[in-house]
XYZ file of C-alpha atoms in Angstrom:
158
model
C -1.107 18.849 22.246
C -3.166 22.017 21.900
C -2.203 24.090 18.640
C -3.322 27.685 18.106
C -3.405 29.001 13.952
C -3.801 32.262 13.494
C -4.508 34.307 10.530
C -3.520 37.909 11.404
C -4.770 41.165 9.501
C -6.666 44.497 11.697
C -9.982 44.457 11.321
C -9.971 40.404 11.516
C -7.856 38.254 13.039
C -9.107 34.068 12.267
C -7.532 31.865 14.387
C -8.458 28.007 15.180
C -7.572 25.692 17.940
C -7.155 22.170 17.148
C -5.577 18.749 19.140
C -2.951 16.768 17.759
C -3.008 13.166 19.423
C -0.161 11.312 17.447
C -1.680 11.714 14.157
C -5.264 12.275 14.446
C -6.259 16.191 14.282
C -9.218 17.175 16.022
C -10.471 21.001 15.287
C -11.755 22.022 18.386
C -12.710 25.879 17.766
C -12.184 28.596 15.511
C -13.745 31.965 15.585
C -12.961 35.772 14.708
C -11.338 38.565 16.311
C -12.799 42.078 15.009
C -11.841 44.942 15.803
C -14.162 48.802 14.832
C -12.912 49.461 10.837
C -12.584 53.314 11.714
C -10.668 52.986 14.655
C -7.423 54.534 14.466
C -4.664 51.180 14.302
C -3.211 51.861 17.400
C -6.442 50.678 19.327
C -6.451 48.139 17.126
C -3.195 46.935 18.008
C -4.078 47.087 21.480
C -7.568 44.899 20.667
C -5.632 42.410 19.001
C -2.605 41.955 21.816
C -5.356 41.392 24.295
C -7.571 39.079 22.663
C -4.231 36.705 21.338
C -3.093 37.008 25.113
C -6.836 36.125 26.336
C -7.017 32.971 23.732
C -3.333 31.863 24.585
C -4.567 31.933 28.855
C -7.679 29.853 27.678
C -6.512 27.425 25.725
C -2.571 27.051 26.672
C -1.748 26.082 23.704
C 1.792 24.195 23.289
C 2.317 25.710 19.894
C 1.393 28.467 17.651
C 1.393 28.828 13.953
C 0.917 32.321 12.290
C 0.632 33.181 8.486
C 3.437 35.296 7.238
C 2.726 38.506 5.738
C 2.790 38.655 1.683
C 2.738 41.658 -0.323
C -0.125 42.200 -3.131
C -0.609 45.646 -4.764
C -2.039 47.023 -1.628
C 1.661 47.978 0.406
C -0.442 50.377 2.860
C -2.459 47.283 4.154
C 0.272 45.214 4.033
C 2.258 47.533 6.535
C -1.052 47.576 8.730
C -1.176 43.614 8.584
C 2.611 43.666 10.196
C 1.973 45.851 12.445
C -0.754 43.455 13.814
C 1.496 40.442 13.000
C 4.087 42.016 15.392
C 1.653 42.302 18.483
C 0.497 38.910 17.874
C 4.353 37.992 17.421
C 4.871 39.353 20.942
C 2.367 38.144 22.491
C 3.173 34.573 21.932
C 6.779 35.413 22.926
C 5.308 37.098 25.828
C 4.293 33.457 26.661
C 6.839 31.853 26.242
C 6.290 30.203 22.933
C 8.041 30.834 19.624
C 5.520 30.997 16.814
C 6.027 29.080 13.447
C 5.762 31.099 10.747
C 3.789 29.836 6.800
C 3.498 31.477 3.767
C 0.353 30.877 2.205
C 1.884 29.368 -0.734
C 3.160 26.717 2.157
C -0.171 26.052 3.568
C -1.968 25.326 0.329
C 1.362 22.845 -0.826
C 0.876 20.852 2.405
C -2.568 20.457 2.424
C -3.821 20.526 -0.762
C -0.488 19.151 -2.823
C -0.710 22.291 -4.931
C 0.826 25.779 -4.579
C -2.023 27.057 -6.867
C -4.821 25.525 -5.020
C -7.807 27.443 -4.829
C -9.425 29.149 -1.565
C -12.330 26.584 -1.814
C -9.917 23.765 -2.432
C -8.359 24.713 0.858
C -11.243 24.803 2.665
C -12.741 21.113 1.441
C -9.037 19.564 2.186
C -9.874 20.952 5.426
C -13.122 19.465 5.898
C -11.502 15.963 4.733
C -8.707 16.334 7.238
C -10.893 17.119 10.173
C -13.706 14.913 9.683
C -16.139 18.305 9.245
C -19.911 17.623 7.883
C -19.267 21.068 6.293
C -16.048 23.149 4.630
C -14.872 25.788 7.498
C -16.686 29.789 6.192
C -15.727 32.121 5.532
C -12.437 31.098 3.343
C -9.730 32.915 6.428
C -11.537 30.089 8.727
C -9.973 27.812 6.691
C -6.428 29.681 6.560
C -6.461 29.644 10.379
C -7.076 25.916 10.624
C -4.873 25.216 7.803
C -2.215 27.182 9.534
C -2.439 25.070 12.815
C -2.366 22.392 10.987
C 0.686 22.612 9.596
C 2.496 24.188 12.823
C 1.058 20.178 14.602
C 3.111 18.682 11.420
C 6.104 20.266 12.226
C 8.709 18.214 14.828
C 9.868 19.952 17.879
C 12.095 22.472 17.915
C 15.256 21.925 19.720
């Protein structure tokens, strides 16, 4: 089974694709989307639905797993990040798969064992899990493969 993770925001989007064969994970690619910084969001929008559309026709993935949004002090980015979170929503709907959805606070708890885990304690429980010679950079890498991860340990949905 083909799993997608994706790690939304507007200027980058980090996703990962990984294979689940029974239990053994197997990270096959993760990359960046970027969009322009000064572009106005709409475009950006646009960007991002057509590069989650492009990855979900290359890989056909059988399941997705996207990071929920969390509030910090910044509420203006935060209403940015949905807006991109609701394209990318969309356009795995628009396949014809229903996303599952992590906090980060999830992510780290599964993988890690600890909801206060570091970023870099993350990223070397991914390097354990996956076999990698090195930890996944930069530290949303991680996120992304984290977040397939966990949507591979979740049973089907009925």
């Amino acid at each position: 089974m083909k799993i997608l993770g994706i790690d939304p925001g507007t200027t980058t989007v980090w996703y990962a694709i990984i294979e689940k064969n029974w239990h053994d994970f197997v990270l096959l690619d993760y990359w960046v989307i970027q969009t322009l910084p000064k572009i106005p969001l709409e475009q950006k929008l646009l960007e991002i639905g057509q590069d989650i559309s492009g990855l979900i026709q290359k890989y056909s993935p059988e399941r997705i797993g996207v990071e929920k949004l969390f509030f910090n002090t910044n509420i203006t980015t935060g209403i940015a990040v949905s807006h991109a979170r609701g394209v990318i929503i969309y356009e795995c709907m628009k396949a014809g798969i229903i996303p599952h959805e992590y906090t980060p606070l999830q992510i780290k708890k599964a993988i890690t064992s600890s909801w206060a885990a570091k970023k870099t304690q993350l990223q070397k429980a991914i390097q354990m899990i996956f076999r990698l010679s090195e930890i996944p950079r930069p530290d949303d890498a991680a996120d992304a493969i984290g977040i397939a991860y966990m949507a591979g340990l979740e049973r089907e949905r009925i």
